[in-house]
Short mmCIF file of C-alpha atoms in Angstrom, two decimals:
data_model
loop_
_atom_site.label_atom_id
_atom_site.label_comp_id
_atom_site.label_asym_id
_atom_site.label_seq_id
_atom_site.Cartn_x
_atom_site.Cartn_y
_atom_site.Cartn_z
CA MET A 1 -42.04 16.82 7.02
CA LYS A 2 -40.35 16.03 10.30
CA THR A 3 -40.60 12.32 9.55
CA VAL A 4 -38.99 12.80 6.14
CA LEU A 5 -36.13 14.78 7.68
CA SER A 6 -35.68 12.17 10.40
CA SER A 7 -35.59 9.42 7.77
CA LEU A 8 -32.96 11.27 5.79
CA LEU A 9 -30.91 11.83 8.92
CA ILE A 10 -30.98 8.13 9.79
CA LEU A 11 -29.99 7.22 6.23
CA LEU A 12 -27.12 9.69 6.25
CA CYS A 13 -25.86 8.32 9.58
CA GLY A 14 -25.85 4.82 8.12
CA LEU A 15 -24.03 6.00 5.01
CA ALA A 16 -21.44 7.91 7.03
CA TRP A 17 -20.78 4.87 9.17
CA SER A 18 -20.31 2.58 6.18
CA GLN A 19 -18.11 5.10 4.34
CA ASP A 20 -15.83 5.37 7.34
CA ASP A 21 -14.69 1.78 6.89
CA LYS A 22 -14.17 2.07 3.16
CA GLN A 23 -11.33 4.55 3.59
CA GLY A 24 -9.02 1.64 4.01
CA PRO A 25 -5.79 0.69 2.36
CA GLN A 26 -7.45 0.00 -0.99
CA GLY A 27 -8.24 3.67 -1.57
CA PRO A 28 -5.84 6.17 -3.11
CA THR A 29 -3.22 7.11 -0.57
CA VAL A 30 -1.64 9.96 -2.51
CA LYS A 31 -3.47 12.58 -4.54
CA MET A 32 -2.15 15.43 -6.61
CA ALA A 33 -3.68 18.87 -6.33
CA PRO A 34 -4.71 20.41 -9.65
CA ALA A 35 -1.56 22.08 -10.91
CA PRO A 36 -1.85 25.74 -11.91
CA VAL A 37 -1.03 26.46 -15.54
CA ILE A 38 2.49 27.86 -15.58
CA THR A 39 3.52 30.25 -18.31
CA VAL A 40 6.89 29.39 -19.76
CA MET A 41 8.84 31.35 -22.29
CA GLN A 42 10.29 29.70 -25.38
CA GLY A 43 13.82 28.55 -24.70
CA LYS A 44 13.68 29.46 -21.01
CA ALA A 45 13.80 26.97 -18.13
CA THR A 46 11.01 27.31 -15.56
CA THR A 47 10.13 25.36 -12.44
CA VAL A 48 6.69 23.77 -12.24
CA PRO A 49 5.57 22.95 -8.69
CA LEU A 50 3.44 19.84 -8.27
CA ALA A 51 1.59 19.53 -4.95
CA PHE A 52 0.72 16.16 -3.44
CA ARG A 53 -1.16 15.06 -0.36
CA VAL A 54 -0.68 11.80 1.52
CA ALA A 55 -3.89 10.62 3.16
CA SER A 56 -4.07 11.02 6.90
CA GLY A 57 -2.62 8.07 8.82
CA TYR A 58 -0.31 7.01 6.00
CA HIS A 59 3.25 7.83 5.06
CA ILE A 60 5.31 7.16 1.96
CA ASN A 61 9.06 6.89 1.64
CA SER A 62 10.88 10.05 0.62
CA ASN A 63 12.99 10.13 -2.53
CA LYS A 64 15.96 9.18 -0.36
CA PRO A 65 14.82 6.55 2.12
CA LYS A 66 17.35 5.37 4.66
CA SER A 67 17.39 1.71 3.69
CA GLU A 68 18.30 0.07 0.41
CA PHE A 69 15.24 -2.17 0.79
CA LEU A 70 12.76 0.70 0.89
CA ILE A 71 11.12 1.94 -2.28
CA PRO A 72 11.74 5.66 -2.93
CA THR A 73 9.08 8.04 -4.18
CA VAL A 74 9.94 8.84 -7.78
CA LEU A 75 8.31 11.21 -10.24
CA LYS A 76 8.56 10.20 -13.87
CA VAL A 77 7.67 12.71 -16.55
CA GLU A 78 7.14 11.54 -20.11
CA ALA A 79 9.56 13.01 -22.58
CA THR A 80 8.11 15.33 -25.17
CA THR A 81 9.62 16.37 -28.47
CA ASP A 82 9.15 20.09 -27.92
CA ILE A 83 9.78 20.54 -24.23
CA VAL A 84 12.89 19.44 -22.42
CA ILE A 85 12.19 17.96 -19.00
CA GLY A 86 15.03 18.90 -16.70
CA LYS A 87 15.84 18.15 -13.10
CA THR A 88 13.23 16.93 -10.64
CA ILE A 89 13.66 18.54 -7.24
CA TYR A 90 12.31 16.49 -4.33
CA PRO A 91 11.69 17.92 -0.88
CA ASP A 92 13.60 16.59 2.10
CA GLY A 93 11.66 13.91 3.95
CA GLN A 94 10.95 13.94 7.65
CA ASP A 95 12.89 11.58 9.88
CA MET A 96 10.21 9.68 11.76
CA SER A 97 10.06 6.56 13.88
CA PHE A 98 6.98 4.40 14.07
CA ALA A 99 5.51 2.08 16.65
CA PHE A 100 6.46 -0.94 14.55
CA SER A 101 10.11 0.12 14.62
CA PRO A 102 10.75 2.62 17.43
CA ASP A 103 14.55 2.40 17.23
CA GLU A 104 14.72 3.03 13.50
CA LYS A 105 14.12 6.37 11.83
CA LEU A 106 12.58 6.36 8.39
CA ASN A 107 12.73 9.29 6.00
CA VAL A 108 9.18 9.85 4.82
CA TYR A 109 6.63 12.20 3.32
CA SER A 110 3.31 12.61 5.08
CA GLY A 111 0.62 15.23 4.72
CA ASP A 112 1.40 17.76 1.99
CA PHE A 113 4.60 17.85 -0.03
CA GLU A 114 5.73 19.45 -3.28
CA ILE A 115 7.93 18.22 -6.09
CA ASN A 116 9.37 20.71 -8.56
CA VAL A 117 10.05 19.89 -12.18
CA LEU A 118 12.22 21.99 -14.44
CA VAL A 119 10.82 22.40 -17.96
CA ARG A 120 12.40 24.19 -20.90
CA PRO A 121 10.53 24.55 -24.15
CA LEU A 122 12.68 24.60 -27.25
CA GLN A 123 13.10 27.96 -28.93
CA SER A 124 11.24 26.60 -31.95
CA VAL A 125 8.09 25.51 -30.06
CA GLN A 126 4.88 27.19 -31.10
CA SER A 127 3.21 29.17 -28.38
CA GLY A 128 0.11 27.70 -26.76
CA LYS A 129 -0.92 25.23 -24.05
CA TYR A 130 0.83 21.87 -23.76
CA VAL A 131 -0.10 18.93 -21.56
CA ILE A 132 2.76 17.05 -19.92
CA ARG A 133 2.03 13.60 -18.49
CA GLY A 134 3.83 11.47 -15.99
CA SER A 135 3.40 9.35 -12.90
CA LEU A 136 4.38 9.27 -9.27
CA LYS A 137 5.61 5.93 -7.98
CA TYR A 138 5.23 5.54 -4.24
CA GLN A 139 4.90 2.88 -1.61
CA ALA A 140 2.76 3.61 1.42
CA CYS A 141 2.54 2.24 4.92
CA ASP A 142 0.51 3.03 8.01
CA LYS A 143 1.36 2.29 11.62
CA SER A 144 0.98 -1.48 11.26
CA ALA A 145 0.99 -2.47 7.60
CA CYS A 146 2.42 -1.65 4.20
CA TYR A 147 0.83 -1.62 0.79
CA PRO A 148 2.26 -2.62 -2.57
CA PRO A 149 3.89 0.12 -4.66
CA LYS A 150 1.49 2.22 -6.71
CA GLN A 151 1.72 4.53 -9.70
CA LEU A 152 -0.31 7.72 -9.60
CA PRO A 153 -0.88 8.96 -13.15
CA LEU A 154 -0.64 12.73 -13.39
CA SER A 155 -0.61 15.55 -15.87
CA PHE A 156 -0.01 19.28 -15.83
CA GLU A 157 -0.28 22.09 -18.34
CA VAL A 158 2.26 24.66 -19.37
CA LYS A 159 1.46 27.71 -21.44
CA ILE A 160 4.28 28.55 -23.76
CA SER A 161 4.66 32.15 -24.72
CA LYS A 162 6.91 33.74 -27.32
CA ALA A 163 10.27 34.95 -26.18
CA PRO A 164 10.75 38.67 -26.60
CA ARG A 165 12.62 39.50 -29.79
CA ALA A 166 16.31 40.12 -29.39
CA ARG A 167 17.10 43.67 -30.35
CA GLY A 168 20.50 42.81 -31.69
CA GLN A 169 21.93 45.78 -29.84
CA ASN A 170 24.31 46.03 -26.99
CA PRO A 171 22.39 47.28 -23.94
CA ALA A 172 25.22 49.73 -23.39
CA GLN A 173 24.23 51.36 -26.65
CA SER A 174 20.63 51.72 -25.57
CA PRO A 175 19.34 55.21 -26.01
CA HIS A 176 18.22 55.06 -22.36
CA ALA A 177 21.71 54.38 -21.10
CA HIS A 178 23.63 57.43 -20.14
CA MET G 1 -50.10 9.04 -4.54
CA LYS G 2 -49.71 10.09 -0.94
CA ARG G 3 -46.59 8.76 0.76
CA ASN G 4 -46.92 7.39 4.22
CA PRO G 5 -44.21 9.09 6.29
CA LEU G 6 -44.03 6.14 8.62
CA ILE G 7 -43.19 3.78 5.75
CA LEU G 8 -40.49 6.18 4.59
CA PHE G 9 -39.08 6.33 8.10
CA PHE G 10 -39.15 2.54 8.33
CA ILE G 11 -37.36 2.08 4.97
CA ALA G 12 -34.64 4.58 5.93
CA ALA G 13 -34.16 2.86 9.29
CA VAL G 14 -33.86 -0.57 7.63
CA ILE G 15 -31.30 0.69 5.06
CA ALA G 16 -29.27 2.41 7.80
CA ALA G 17 -29.38 -0.76 9.91
CA MET G 18 -28.21 -2.87 6.97
CA LEU G 19 -25.28 -0.54 6.29
CA PHE G 20 -24.39 -0.57 9.97
CA ALA G 21 -24.61 -4.36 10.23
CA GLY G 22 -22.58 -4.88 7.05
CA THR G 23 -19.82 -2.62 8.24
CA ARG G 24 -19.77 -4.25 11.67
CA SER G 25 -19.48 -7.66 10.05
CA VAL G 26 -16.47 -6.56 7.98
CA ARG G 27 -14.82 -5.09 11.07
CA LYS G 28 -15.55 -8.16 13.15
CA ASN G 29 -14.01 -10.41 10.51
CA ARG G 30 -10.90 -8.24 10.41
CA ALA G 31 -10.59 -8.12 14.16
CA ALA G 32 -11.01 -11.85 14.48
CA GLY G 33 -8.47 -12.37 11.75
CA SER G 34 -10.72 -14.84 10.03
CA PRO G 35 -10.48 -15.47 6.30
CA SER G 36 -13.28 -14.30 4.08
CA GLY G 37 -16.46 -16.39 4.13
CA GLN G 38 -15.42 -18.28 1.03
CA LEU G 39 -12.06 -19.36 2.43
CA ILE G 40 -12.71 -20.09 6.07
CA GLY G 41 -12.78 -23.79 6.84
CA GLN G 42 -11.80 -24.62 3.26
CA ILE G 43 -8.63 -26.35 2.15
CA ALA G 44 -6.10 -23.61 1.44
CA PRO G 45 -5.56 -22.95 -2.26
CA ASP G 46 -2.60 -25.05 -3.30
CA PHE G 47 0.43 -23.62 -5.07
CA GLU G 48 3.96 -24.51 -5.97
CA LEU G 49 6.56 -21.77 -5.86
CA PRO G 50 10.34 -21.59 -6.15
CA SER G 51 12.16 -21.02 -2.91
CA LEU G 52 15.34 -19.06 -2.33
CA ASP G 53 17.38 -22.25 -2.01
CA GLY G 54 16.52 -23.17 -5.60
CA THR G 55 14.01 -25.93 -4.87
CA ASN G 56 10.26 -25.76 -5.37
CA LEU G 57 7.85 -26.02 -2.49
CA LYS G 58 4.29 -27.26 -2.85
CA LEU G 59 1.98 -26.20 -0.07
CA SER G 60 0.01 -29.47 -0.06
CA ASP G 61 3.26 -31.36 0.62
CA LEU G 62 3.12 -29.92 4.13
CA ARG G 63 -0.11 -31.76 5.06
CA GLY G 64 0.15 -33.20 8.53
CA LYS G 65 1.84 -30.03 9.78
CA ALA G 66 0.21 -26.84 10.98
CA VAL G 67 1.35 -24.02 8.68
CA LEU G 68 1.78 -20.30 9.12
CA LEU G 69 1.74 -18.74 5.65
CA ASN G 70 3.20 -15.25 5.75
CA PHE G 71 2.98 -12.89 2.77
CA TRP G 72 5.61 -10.18 3.18
CA ALA G 73 8.00 -7.89 1.28
CA THR G 74 11.47 -6.45 1.83
CA TYR G 75 10.06 -2.90 1.79
CA CYS G 76 7.61 -3.67 4.57
CA GLY G 77 8.72 -2.37 7.97
CA PRO G 78 6.06 -4.19 10.03
CA CYS G 79 7.02 -7.47 8.27
CA LYS G 80 10.55 -6.95 9.54
CA ILE G 81 9.28 -6.82 13.12
CA GLU G 82 7.51 -10.15 12.84
CA MET G 83 10.41 -12.06 11.33
CA PRO G 84 12.47 -12.52 14.52
CA TRP G 85 9.29 -13.78 16.25
CA PHE G 86 8.74 -16.26 13.42
CA VAL G 87 12.34 -17.47 13.75
CA GLU G 88 11.74 -18.15 17.46
CA LEU G 89 8.31 -19.71 16.87
CA GLN G 90 9.72 -22.03 14.19
CA LYS G 91 12.38 -23.17 16.65
CA GLN G 92 9.87 -23.59 19.46
CA TYR G 93 7.00 -25.31 17.65
CA GLY G 94 8.79 -26.85 14.63
CA PRO G 95 9.52 -30.14 16.43
CA GLN G 96 5.79 -30.46 17.22
CA GLY G 97 4.81 -30.42 13.56
CA PHE G 98 4.65 -26.74 12.73
CA GLN G 99 6.03 -25.02 9.67
CA ILE G 100 6.31 -21.35 8.75
CA VAL G 101 6.40 -20.49 5.06
CA GLY G 102 7.24 -16.97 3.90
CA VAL G 103 6.05 -15.74 0.53
CA ALA G 104 7.92 -12.68 -0.71
CA MET G 105 5.55 -10.44 -2.68
CA ASP G 106 8.34 -8.23 -3.86
CA ASP G 107 9.54 -6.22 -6.83
CA ALA G 108 13.09 -6.70 -5.54
CA SER G 109 15.48 -9.13 -7.19
CA THR G 110 16.04 -12.64 -5.84
CA GLU G 111 19.51 -11.55 -4.73
CA GLU G 112 18.11 -8.62 -2.74
CA ILE G 113 15.48 -10.82 -1.11
CA ALA G 114 18.16 -13.39 -0.26
CA LYS G 115 20.35 -10.68 1.26
CA PHE G 116 17.47 -9.41 3.37
CA VAL G 117 16.55 -12.91 4.53
CA LYS G 118 20.16 -13.63 5.47
CA GLU G 119 20.39 -10.40 7.47
CA MET G 120 17.22 -11.36 9.35
CA GLY G 121 18.53 -14.87 10.10
CA VAL G 122 15.37 -16.52 8.75
CA ASN G 123 15.22 -20.26 9.46
CA TYR G 124 12.14 -21.17 7.40
CA PRO G 125 11.59 -21.41 3.64
CA ILE G 126 11.08 -18.20 1.70
CA LEU G 127 9.21 -18.55 -1.57
CA LEU G 128 9.23 -16.10 -4.45
CA GLY G 129 5.59 -15.06 -4.66
CA LYS G 130 3.37 -14.47 -7.64
CA GLU G 131 0.38 -12.17 -7.94
CA SER G 132 -1.81 -15.15 -8.93
CA VAL G 133 -1.03 -16.91 -5.66
CA GLY G 134 -2.01 -13.82 -3.68
CA GLU G 135 -5.22 -13.56 -5.67
CA SER G 136 -6.12 -17.16 -4.92
CA TYR G 137 -6.05 -16.13 -1.25
CA GLY G 138 -8.45 -13.27 -1.87
CA GLY G 139 -5.76 -10.76 -2.84
CA VAL G 140 -2.84 -9.68 -0.73
CA GLY G 141 -3.21 -5.92 -0.77
CA VAL G 142 -1.90 -5.49 2.76
CA LEU G 143 1.48 -6.62 4.02
CA PRO G 144 2.06 -8.51 6.15
CA THR G 145 -0.89 -10.84 5.65
CA THR G 146 -0.67 -14.11 7.51
CA PHE G 147 -2.76 -17.26 7.14
CA PHE G 148 -2.97 -20.16 9.55
CA LEU G 149 -3.59 -23.69 8.26
CA ASP G 150 -4.40 -26.71 10.39
CA ARG G 151 -2.74 -30.08 9.86
CA ASP G 152 -5.26 -30.96 7.14
CA GLY G 153 -4.35 -27.84 5.17
CA ARG G 154 -7.58 -26.10 6.13
CA LEU G 155 -7.55 -22.33 6.46
CA MET G 156 -8.33 -21.36 10.02
CA ALA G 157 -7.56 -17.67 10.31
CA ARG G 158 -6.05 -14.68 8.62
CA GLU G 159 -4.37 -11.62 10.10
CA PHE G 160 -3.76 -8.32 8.33
CA GLY G 161 -0.87 -6.11 9.36
CA LEU G 162 1.40 -6.36 12.34
CA GLN G 163 -0.06 -8.30 15.27
CA SER G 164 1.25 -8.98 18.72
CA ARG G 165 3.33 -12.11 19.20
CA SER G 166 0.65 -13.60 21.46
CA VAL G 167 -1.90 -13.48 18.61
CA PHE G 168 0.41 -15.65 16.51
CA VAL G 169 1.02 -18.06 19.38
CA ASP G 170 -2.73 -18.50 19.93
CA HIS G 171 -3.37 -19.24 16.27
CA ILE G 172 -0.39 -21.61 16.05
CA LYS G 173 -1.53 -23.61 19.09
CA LYS G 174 -5.04 -23.84 17.68
CA ALA G 175 -3.78 -24.84 14.23
CA MET G 176 -1.55 -27.57 15.71
CA SER G 177 -4.43 -28.99 17.72
CA GLN G 178 -6.72 -29.39 14.72
CA GLY G 179 -6.84 -31.78 11.79
CA LYS G 180 -7.48 -35.46 11.18
CA ALA G 181 -3.95 -36.43 12.19
CA VAL G 182 -4.57 -34.97 15.65
CA GLN G 183 -8.02 -36.59 15.94
CA ALA G 184 -6.56 -39.99 15.00
CA LYS G 185 -3.97 -39.75 17.79
CA LYS G 186 -6.71 -38.98 20.28
#
């Protein structure tokens, strides 16, 4: 039994060592956390937060990088017929300088960041769950190299609920108003 | 069938050793800046690309010169650091038969690339790169990626990412000292 355990341990060590090197630039640099299903009322605008994580050791440009030559991070959401996609709200980036350019500050996202998307279902939309698709375009670098721009496909769900019926009465005439 | 624990232990040790050796080999190649096994010592894949000045440049037309082939992009900060070094190195070693060639692997327009190059004061040809050219060099998924060719057009080394200036100088000197043209002089 001890020999079997020792063998497994050796094998795991070997695997761990080889995996360590594979986490290179070819792997996904940005991942999106599973978005919670947001309940949205018919005809009402609601913000949907989308959480992203940049892999350790990498950074991506913010939505407003400081140089015209840098590629901004941009979220694109596919238009739907029933749900209006409104403003995309990007977080502020961090001003950071890197060893390859100590005198220059870049505006970047690293670690976790959140982008908010405003969605507004039409009044006529049937209630239920809807999937909205899109993509995040980003361009990553580490301390000594950069990687070509990438598109991260993404999707999130919204649950559309019926708007409460309008009473057709002036609130001032409510029987509860005194 | 009863398994022999020693055999199991031996198999696990061999697999672990193979994984370890494979990984070390990859790291060693990266550290040494050598091209992949298929490219090292081979004649560099030839290509013809348009340059910013409107003419076409064919890599094989540079035979007889040592060549530094630099894949870069305008969005690449580390590439920007190397460029002033390349300008100096072109001035210093150009008269001895050395040529730097930049290949822009960019989504930016030609005008934007030209503006960037002008701002950087680049004194060597900049070509407008194509994905297919990058792929012929094993894929250029990291920028900057720099190849060194001897005077016969043979690939000698490859460097990923920003390197120190002295690394470039070493490769350039080695590239200039190799090739049939050099051997004939001797």
